[in-house]
Short mmCIF file of C-alpha atoms in Angstrom, two decimals:
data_model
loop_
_atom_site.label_atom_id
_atom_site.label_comp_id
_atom_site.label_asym_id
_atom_site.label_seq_id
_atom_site.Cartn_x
_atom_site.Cartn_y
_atom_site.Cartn_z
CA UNK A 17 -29.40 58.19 157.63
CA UNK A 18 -28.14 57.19 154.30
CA UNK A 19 -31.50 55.93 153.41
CA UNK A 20 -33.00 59.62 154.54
CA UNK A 21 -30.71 60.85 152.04
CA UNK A 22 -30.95 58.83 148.92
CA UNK A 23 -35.06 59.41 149.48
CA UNK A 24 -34.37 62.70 150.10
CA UNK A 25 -32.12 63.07 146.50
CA UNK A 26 -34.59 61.06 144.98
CA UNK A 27 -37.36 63.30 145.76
CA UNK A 28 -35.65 66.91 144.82
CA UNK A 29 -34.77 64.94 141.89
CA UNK A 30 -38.10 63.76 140.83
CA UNK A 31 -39.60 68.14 141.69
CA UNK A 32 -36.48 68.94 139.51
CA UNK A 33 -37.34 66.51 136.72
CA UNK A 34 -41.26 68.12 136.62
CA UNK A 35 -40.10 71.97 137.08
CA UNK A 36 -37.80 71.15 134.47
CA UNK A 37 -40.30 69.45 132.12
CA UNK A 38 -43.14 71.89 132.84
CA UNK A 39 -40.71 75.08 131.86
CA UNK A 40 -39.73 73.20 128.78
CA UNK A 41 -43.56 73.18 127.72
CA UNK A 42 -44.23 76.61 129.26
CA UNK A 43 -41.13 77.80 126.92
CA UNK A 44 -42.78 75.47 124.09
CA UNK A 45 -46.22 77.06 124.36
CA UNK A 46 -44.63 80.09 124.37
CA UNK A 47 -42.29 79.45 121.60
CA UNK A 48 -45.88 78.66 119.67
CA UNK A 49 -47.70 81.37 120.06
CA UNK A 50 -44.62 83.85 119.21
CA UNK A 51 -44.98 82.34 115.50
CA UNK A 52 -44.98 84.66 113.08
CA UNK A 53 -48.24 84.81 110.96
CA UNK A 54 -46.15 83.17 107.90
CA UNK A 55 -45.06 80.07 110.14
CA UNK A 56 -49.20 80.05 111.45
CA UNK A 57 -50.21 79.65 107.95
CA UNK A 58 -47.25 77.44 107.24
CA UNK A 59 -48.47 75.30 109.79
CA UNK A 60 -51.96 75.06 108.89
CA UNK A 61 -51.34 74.36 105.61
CA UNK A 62 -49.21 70.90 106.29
CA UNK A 63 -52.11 70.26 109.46
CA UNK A 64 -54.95 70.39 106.89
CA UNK A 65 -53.32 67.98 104.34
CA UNK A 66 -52.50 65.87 107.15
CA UNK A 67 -56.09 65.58 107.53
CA UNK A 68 -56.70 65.59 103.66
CA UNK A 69 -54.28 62.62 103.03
CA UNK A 70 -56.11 60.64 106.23
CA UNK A 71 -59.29 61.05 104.68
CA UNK A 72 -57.36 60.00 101.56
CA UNK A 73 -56.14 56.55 103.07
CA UNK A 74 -59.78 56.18 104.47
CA UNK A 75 -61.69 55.73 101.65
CA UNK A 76 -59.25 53.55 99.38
CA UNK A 77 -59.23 51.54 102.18
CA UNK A 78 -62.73 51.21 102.73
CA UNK A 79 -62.63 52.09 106.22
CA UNK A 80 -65.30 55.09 105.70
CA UNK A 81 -65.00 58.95 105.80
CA UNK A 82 -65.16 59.14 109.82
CA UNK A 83 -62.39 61.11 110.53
CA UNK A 84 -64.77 63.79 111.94
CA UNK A 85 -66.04 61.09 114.57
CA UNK A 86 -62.79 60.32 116.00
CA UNK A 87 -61.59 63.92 116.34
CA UNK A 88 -62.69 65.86 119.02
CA UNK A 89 -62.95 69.63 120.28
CA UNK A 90 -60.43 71.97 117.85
CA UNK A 91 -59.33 69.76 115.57
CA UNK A 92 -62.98 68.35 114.88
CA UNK A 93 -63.40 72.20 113.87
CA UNK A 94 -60.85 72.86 112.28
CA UNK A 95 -61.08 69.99 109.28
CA UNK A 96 -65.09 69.46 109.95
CA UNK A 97 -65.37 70.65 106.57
CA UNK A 98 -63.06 68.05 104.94
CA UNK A 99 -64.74 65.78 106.95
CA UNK A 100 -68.21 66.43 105.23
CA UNK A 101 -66.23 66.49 102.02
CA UNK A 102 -64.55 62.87 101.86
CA UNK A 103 -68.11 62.18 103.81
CA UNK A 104 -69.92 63.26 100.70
CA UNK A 105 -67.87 61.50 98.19
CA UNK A 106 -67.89 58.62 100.19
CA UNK A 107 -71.59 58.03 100.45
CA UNK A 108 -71.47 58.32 96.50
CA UNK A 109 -71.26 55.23 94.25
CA UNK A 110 -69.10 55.29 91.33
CA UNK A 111 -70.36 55.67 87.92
CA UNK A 112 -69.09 53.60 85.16
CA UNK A 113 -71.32 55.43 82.57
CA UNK A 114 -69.36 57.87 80.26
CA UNK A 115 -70.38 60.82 79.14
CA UNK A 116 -71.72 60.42 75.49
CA UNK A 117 -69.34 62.14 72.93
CA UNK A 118 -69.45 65.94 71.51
CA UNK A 119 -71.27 66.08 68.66
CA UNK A 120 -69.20 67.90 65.30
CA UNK A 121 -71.57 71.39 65.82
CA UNK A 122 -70.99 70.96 69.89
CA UNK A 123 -67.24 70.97 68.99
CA UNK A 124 -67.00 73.95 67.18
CA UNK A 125 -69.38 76.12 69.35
CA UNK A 126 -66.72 75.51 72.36
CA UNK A 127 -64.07 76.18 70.27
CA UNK A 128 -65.66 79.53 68.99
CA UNK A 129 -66.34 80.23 72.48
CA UNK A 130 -62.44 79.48 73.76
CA UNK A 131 -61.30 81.67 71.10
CA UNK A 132 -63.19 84.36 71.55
CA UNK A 133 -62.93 84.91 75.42
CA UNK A 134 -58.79 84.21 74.84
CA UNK A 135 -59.20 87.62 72.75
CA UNK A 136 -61.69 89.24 74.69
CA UNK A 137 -58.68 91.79 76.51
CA UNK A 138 -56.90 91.46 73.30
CA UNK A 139 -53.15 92.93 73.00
CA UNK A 140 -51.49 94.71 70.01
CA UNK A 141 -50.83 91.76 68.15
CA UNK A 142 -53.84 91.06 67.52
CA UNK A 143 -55.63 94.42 67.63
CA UNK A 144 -53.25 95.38 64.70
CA UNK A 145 -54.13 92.46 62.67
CA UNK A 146 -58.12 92.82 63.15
CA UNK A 147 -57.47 97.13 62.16
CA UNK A 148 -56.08 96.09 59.24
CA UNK A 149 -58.45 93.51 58.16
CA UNK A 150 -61.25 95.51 58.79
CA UNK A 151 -60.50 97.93 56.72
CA UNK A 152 -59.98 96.05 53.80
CA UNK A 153 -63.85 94.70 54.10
CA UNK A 154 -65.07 97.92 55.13
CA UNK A 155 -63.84 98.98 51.64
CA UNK A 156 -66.36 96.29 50.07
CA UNK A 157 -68.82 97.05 52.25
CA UNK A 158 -69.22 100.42 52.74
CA UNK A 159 -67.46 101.98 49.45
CA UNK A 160 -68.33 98.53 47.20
CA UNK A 161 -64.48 98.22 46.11
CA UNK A 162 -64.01 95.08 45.61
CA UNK A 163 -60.85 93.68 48.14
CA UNK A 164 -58.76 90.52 48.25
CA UNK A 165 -56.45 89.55 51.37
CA UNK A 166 -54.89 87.07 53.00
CA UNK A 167 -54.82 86.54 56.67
CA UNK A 168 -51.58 84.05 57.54
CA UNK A 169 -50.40 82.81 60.52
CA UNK A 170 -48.88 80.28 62.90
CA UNK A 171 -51.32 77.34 63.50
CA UNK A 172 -52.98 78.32 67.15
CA UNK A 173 -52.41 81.80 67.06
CA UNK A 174 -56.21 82.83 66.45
CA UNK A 175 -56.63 83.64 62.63
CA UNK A 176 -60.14 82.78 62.59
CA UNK A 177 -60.95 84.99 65.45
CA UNK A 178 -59.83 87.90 64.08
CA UNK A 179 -61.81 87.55 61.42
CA UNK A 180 -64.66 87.21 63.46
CA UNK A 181 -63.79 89.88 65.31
CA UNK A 182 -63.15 92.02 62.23
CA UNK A 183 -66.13 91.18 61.16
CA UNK A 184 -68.08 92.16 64.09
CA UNK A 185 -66.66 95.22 64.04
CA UNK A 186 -68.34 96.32 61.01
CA UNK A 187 -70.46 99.50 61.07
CA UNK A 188 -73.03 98.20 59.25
CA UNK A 189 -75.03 94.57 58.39
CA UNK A 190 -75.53 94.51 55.13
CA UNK A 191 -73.12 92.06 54.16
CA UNK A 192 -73.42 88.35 53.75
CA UNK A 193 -70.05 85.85 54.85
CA UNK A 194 -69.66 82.79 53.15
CA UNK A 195 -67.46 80.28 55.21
CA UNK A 196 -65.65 77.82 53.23
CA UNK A 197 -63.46 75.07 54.37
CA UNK A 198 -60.51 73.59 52.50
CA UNK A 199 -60.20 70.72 54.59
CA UNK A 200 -63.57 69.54 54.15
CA UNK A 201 -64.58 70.56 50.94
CA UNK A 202 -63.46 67.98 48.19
CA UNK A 203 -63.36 69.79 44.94
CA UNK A 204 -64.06 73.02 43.56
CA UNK A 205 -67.84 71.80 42.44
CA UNK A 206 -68.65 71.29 46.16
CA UNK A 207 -67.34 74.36 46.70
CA UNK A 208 -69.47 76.43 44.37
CA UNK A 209 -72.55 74.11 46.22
CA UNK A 210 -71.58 75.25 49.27
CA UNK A 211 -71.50 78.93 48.00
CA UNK A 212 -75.18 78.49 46.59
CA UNK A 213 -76.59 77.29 49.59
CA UNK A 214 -75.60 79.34 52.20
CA UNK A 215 -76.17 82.09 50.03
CA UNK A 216 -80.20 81.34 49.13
CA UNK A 217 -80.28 78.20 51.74
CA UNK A 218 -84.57 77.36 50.51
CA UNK A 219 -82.50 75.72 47.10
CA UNK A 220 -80.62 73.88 48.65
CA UNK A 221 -82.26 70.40 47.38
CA UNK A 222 -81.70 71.75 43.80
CA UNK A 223 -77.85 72.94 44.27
CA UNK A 224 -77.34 69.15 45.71
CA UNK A 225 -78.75 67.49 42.74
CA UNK A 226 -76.28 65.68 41.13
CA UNK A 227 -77.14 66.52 37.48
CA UNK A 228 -76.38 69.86 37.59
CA UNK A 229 -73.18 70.72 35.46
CA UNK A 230 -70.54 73.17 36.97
CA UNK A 231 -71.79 75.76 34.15
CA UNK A 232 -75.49 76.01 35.34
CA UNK A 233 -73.81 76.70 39.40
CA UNK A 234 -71.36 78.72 37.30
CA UNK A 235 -74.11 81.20 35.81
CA UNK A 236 -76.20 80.81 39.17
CA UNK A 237 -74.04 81.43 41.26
CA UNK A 238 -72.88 84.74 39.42
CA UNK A 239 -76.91 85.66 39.13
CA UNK A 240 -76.75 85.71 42.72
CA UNK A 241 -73.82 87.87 43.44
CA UNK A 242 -75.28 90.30 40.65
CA UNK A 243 -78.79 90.21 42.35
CA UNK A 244 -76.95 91.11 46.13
CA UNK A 245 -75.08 93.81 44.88
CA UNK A 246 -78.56 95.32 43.32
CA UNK A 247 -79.79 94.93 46.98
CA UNK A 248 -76.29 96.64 47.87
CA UNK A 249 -75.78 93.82 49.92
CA UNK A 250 -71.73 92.93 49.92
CA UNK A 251 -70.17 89.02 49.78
CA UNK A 252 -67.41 88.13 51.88
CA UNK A 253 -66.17 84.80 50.71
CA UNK A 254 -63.68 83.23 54.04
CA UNK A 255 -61.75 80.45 52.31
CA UNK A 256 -60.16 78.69 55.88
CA UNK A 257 -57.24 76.07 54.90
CA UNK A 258 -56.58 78.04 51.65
CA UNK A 259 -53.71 75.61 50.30
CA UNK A 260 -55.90 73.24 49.82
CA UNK A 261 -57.65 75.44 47.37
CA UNK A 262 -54.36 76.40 45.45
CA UNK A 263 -53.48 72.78 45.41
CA UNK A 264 -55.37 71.43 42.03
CA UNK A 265 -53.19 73.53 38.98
CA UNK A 266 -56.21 75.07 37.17
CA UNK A 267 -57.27 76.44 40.62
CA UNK A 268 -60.89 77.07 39.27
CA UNK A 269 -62.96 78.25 42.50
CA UNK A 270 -59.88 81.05 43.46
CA UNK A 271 -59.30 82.38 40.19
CA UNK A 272 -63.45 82.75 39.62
CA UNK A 273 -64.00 84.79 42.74
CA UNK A 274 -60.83 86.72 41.35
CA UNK A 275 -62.49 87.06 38.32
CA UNK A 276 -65.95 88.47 39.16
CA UNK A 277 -64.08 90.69 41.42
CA UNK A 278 -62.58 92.52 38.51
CA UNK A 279 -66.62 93.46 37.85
CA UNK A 280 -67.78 96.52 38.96
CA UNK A 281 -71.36 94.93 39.12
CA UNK A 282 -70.71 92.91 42.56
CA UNK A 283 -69.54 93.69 45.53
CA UNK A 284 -67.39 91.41 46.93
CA UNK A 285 -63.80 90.30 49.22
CA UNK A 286 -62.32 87.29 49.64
CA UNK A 287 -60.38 86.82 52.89
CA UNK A 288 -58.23 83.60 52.89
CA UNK A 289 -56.95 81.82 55.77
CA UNK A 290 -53.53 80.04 56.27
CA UNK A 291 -50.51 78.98 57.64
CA UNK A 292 -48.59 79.06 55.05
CA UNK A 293 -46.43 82.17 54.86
CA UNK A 294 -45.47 81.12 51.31
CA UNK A 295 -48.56 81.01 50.28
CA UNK A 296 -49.34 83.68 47.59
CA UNK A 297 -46.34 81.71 45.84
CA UNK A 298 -48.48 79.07 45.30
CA UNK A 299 -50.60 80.64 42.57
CA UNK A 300 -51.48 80.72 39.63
CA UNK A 301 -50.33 83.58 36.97
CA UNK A 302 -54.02 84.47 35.90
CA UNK A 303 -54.78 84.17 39.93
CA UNK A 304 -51.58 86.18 41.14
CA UNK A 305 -52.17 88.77 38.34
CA UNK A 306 -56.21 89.22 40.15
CA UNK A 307 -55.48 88.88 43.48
CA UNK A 308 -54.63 92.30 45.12
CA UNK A 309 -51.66 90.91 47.05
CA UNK A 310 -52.78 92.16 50.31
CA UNK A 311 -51.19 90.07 53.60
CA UNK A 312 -52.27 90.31 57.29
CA UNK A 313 -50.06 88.61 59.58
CA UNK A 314 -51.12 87.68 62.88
CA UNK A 315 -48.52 86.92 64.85
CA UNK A 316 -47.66 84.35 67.87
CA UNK A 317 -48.86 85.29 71.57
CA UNK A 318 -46.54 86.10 73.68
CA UNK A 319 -46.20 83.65 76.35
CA UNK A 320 -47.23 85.98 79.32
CA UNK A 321 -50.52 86.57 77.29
CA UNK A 322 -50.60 82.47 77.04
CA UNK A 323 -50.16 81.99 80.81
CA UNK A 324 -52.73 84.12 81.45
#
C-alpha cells in the first residue's frame, strides 16, 4: 500500500514536473514573441555577429567557410548570405603583390578632386571668401584694373579651392592663370621659366636653356604680358607657399609682377597663397608700397561641416 503510494507520488510528480516545464516554455515563447520591435532588432543584431564572428574563427583556423552546411532550416536562411560571404573570401588566395605607388600628377588630381567635392555644398565661410576674391579678378578681367591680393589661411582649410572656385566663377575665359609654387620652385630665375612656359608652352626648350640671362626672360617675359593684353587677354599669376617668395631680401619675382602692374599696358592680378597671417609684414618697402594690400581670409571649418 505504501508502495501504491510512493508510485503513485512519483507519478503526479513526474505530470507536475512536465506541465510545469511545458508552461514555462509556453510562457517563454510567449514572452518572445511579445518583444518589442527594438528588442527584435536588438536581437538580430547580436544573432548575426554571432554568426559573423563563427565564420571569423573558421577561416583563421583553416577549418573552411561551412557554416552554411552545418546550419539547417531558419538559421541556414537567415545568415546564408554571410555564409556565401566568408565562402567567397575563403576560396580566394591572398595576394602579396602591392599596389604600385601614386604617381606625383595621380596625387594631385585626387587631391583636387577631395577638395573640390568637400566644397561642393559650400557654407558661408567659404562662400564669403570666394565673393570676395572674385571680385578682385573680375576687376582685371573684365575692367583690365590691374589687382593684387592675398588669400591667407589655416593650413587645411581649402585656400586653393577657393581660388579655383573663384576662378571658375568667372563670366568670361579670356584670362590665362599661371600657377606657381614656392615650395618647389628654387629661385626667382626658375620662377620667371616657369612663367614663360606655361604662358607660350611650344618655347619651352628655349626658356630651359641654361644660357639665357635673367634680362633676356626679363624683357620676354614682359613682351608677352604686353602682347596678351593687346589680345585683351588678362594674367592671373597664383603664387601658392608665398613666404617662400618673400624669403630672399631683394624679393625680385614679387616686386616685378608689382611693378608691371603699375602699367596700364597689361592686364594683370596676382593672388598669393599662405598661411601666414603675418605675411604682408614680410615685405619689402618698394613691394609693400606696390602691392594693393588687399587680404582674404578663409577661415577654419566648423567641425559639424568636418564631420560631415
Amino acid at each position: 500500500m505504501q508502495c501504491g503510494n510512493d508510485s503513485t507520488t512519483e507519478s503526479l510528480a513526474i505530470a507536475h514536473y512536465h506541465n510545469s516545464s511545458d508552461a514555462s516554455m509556453s510562457r517563454s515563447n510567449n514572452k518572445q514573441e511579445a518583444l518589442s520591435p527594438k528588442n527584435e532588432k536588438l536581437a538580430q543584431a547580436f544573432e548575426d555577429l554571432a554568426a559573423y564572428e563563427f565564420q571569423l574563427r573558421g577561416l583563421n583556423t583553416g577549418a573552411g567557410a561551412s557554416y552554411s552546411k552545418i546550419t539547417s532550416g531558419k538559421q541556414a536562411m537567415q545568415y546564408r548570405g554571410i555564409g556565401e560571404k566568408r565562402t567567397l573570401l575563403a576560396n580566394v588566395a591572398p595576394s602579396t603583390e602591392l599596389p604600385p605607388p601614386l604617381t606625383g600628377q595621380q596625387v594631385h588630381c585626387v587631391r583636387h578632386v577631395v577638395l573640390s567635392r568637400r566644397l561642393a555644398s559650400g557654407w558661408t565661410g567659404v562662400d564669403t571668401a570666394v565673393q570676395n576674391l572674385r571680385r578682385v579678378v573680375e576687376r582685371t578681367v573684365l575692367y583690365g584694373e590691374n589687382q593684387s591680393a592675398m588669400l591667407v589661411g589655416s593650413s587645411g582649410s581649402g585656400k586653393r579651392a577657393v581660388v579655383a572656385k573663384a576662378l571658375a566663377q568667372l563670366p568670361t575665359r579670356s584670362f590665362h592663370a599661371v600657377y606657381l609654387s614656392g615650395s618647389v620652385l628654387g629661385n626667382d630665375m626658375e620662377a620667371f621659366r616657369e612663367i614663360v612656359q606655361q604662358l607660350v608652352p611650344q618655347q619651352g626648350s628655349i626658356v630651359g636653356h641654361a644660357a639665357i640671362s635673367f634680362f633676356n626672360m626679363y624683357d620676354l617675359l614682359k613682351q608677352l604680358l604686353l602682347q596678351k593684353a593687346l589680345q585683351e587677354h588678362a594674367v592671373i599669376f597664383i603664387l601658392d607657399a608665398f613666404d617662400a617668395f618673400v624669403m630672399d631680401a631683394k624679393q625680385l619675382l614679387v616686386y616685378n609682377l608689382l611693378d608691371w602692374m603699375q602699367s596700364k599696358d597689361v592686364r594683370v592680378a596676382l593672388v598669393g597663397i599662405s598661411c601666414n597671417f603675418n605675411v604682408l609684414a614680410q615685405f619689402e618697402k618698394r613691394v609693400k608700397s606696390r602691392f594693393s594690400n588687399i587680404q582674404v581670409v578663409v577661415p577654419r571649418p566648423p567641425l559639424k561641416h568636418i564631420l560631415q
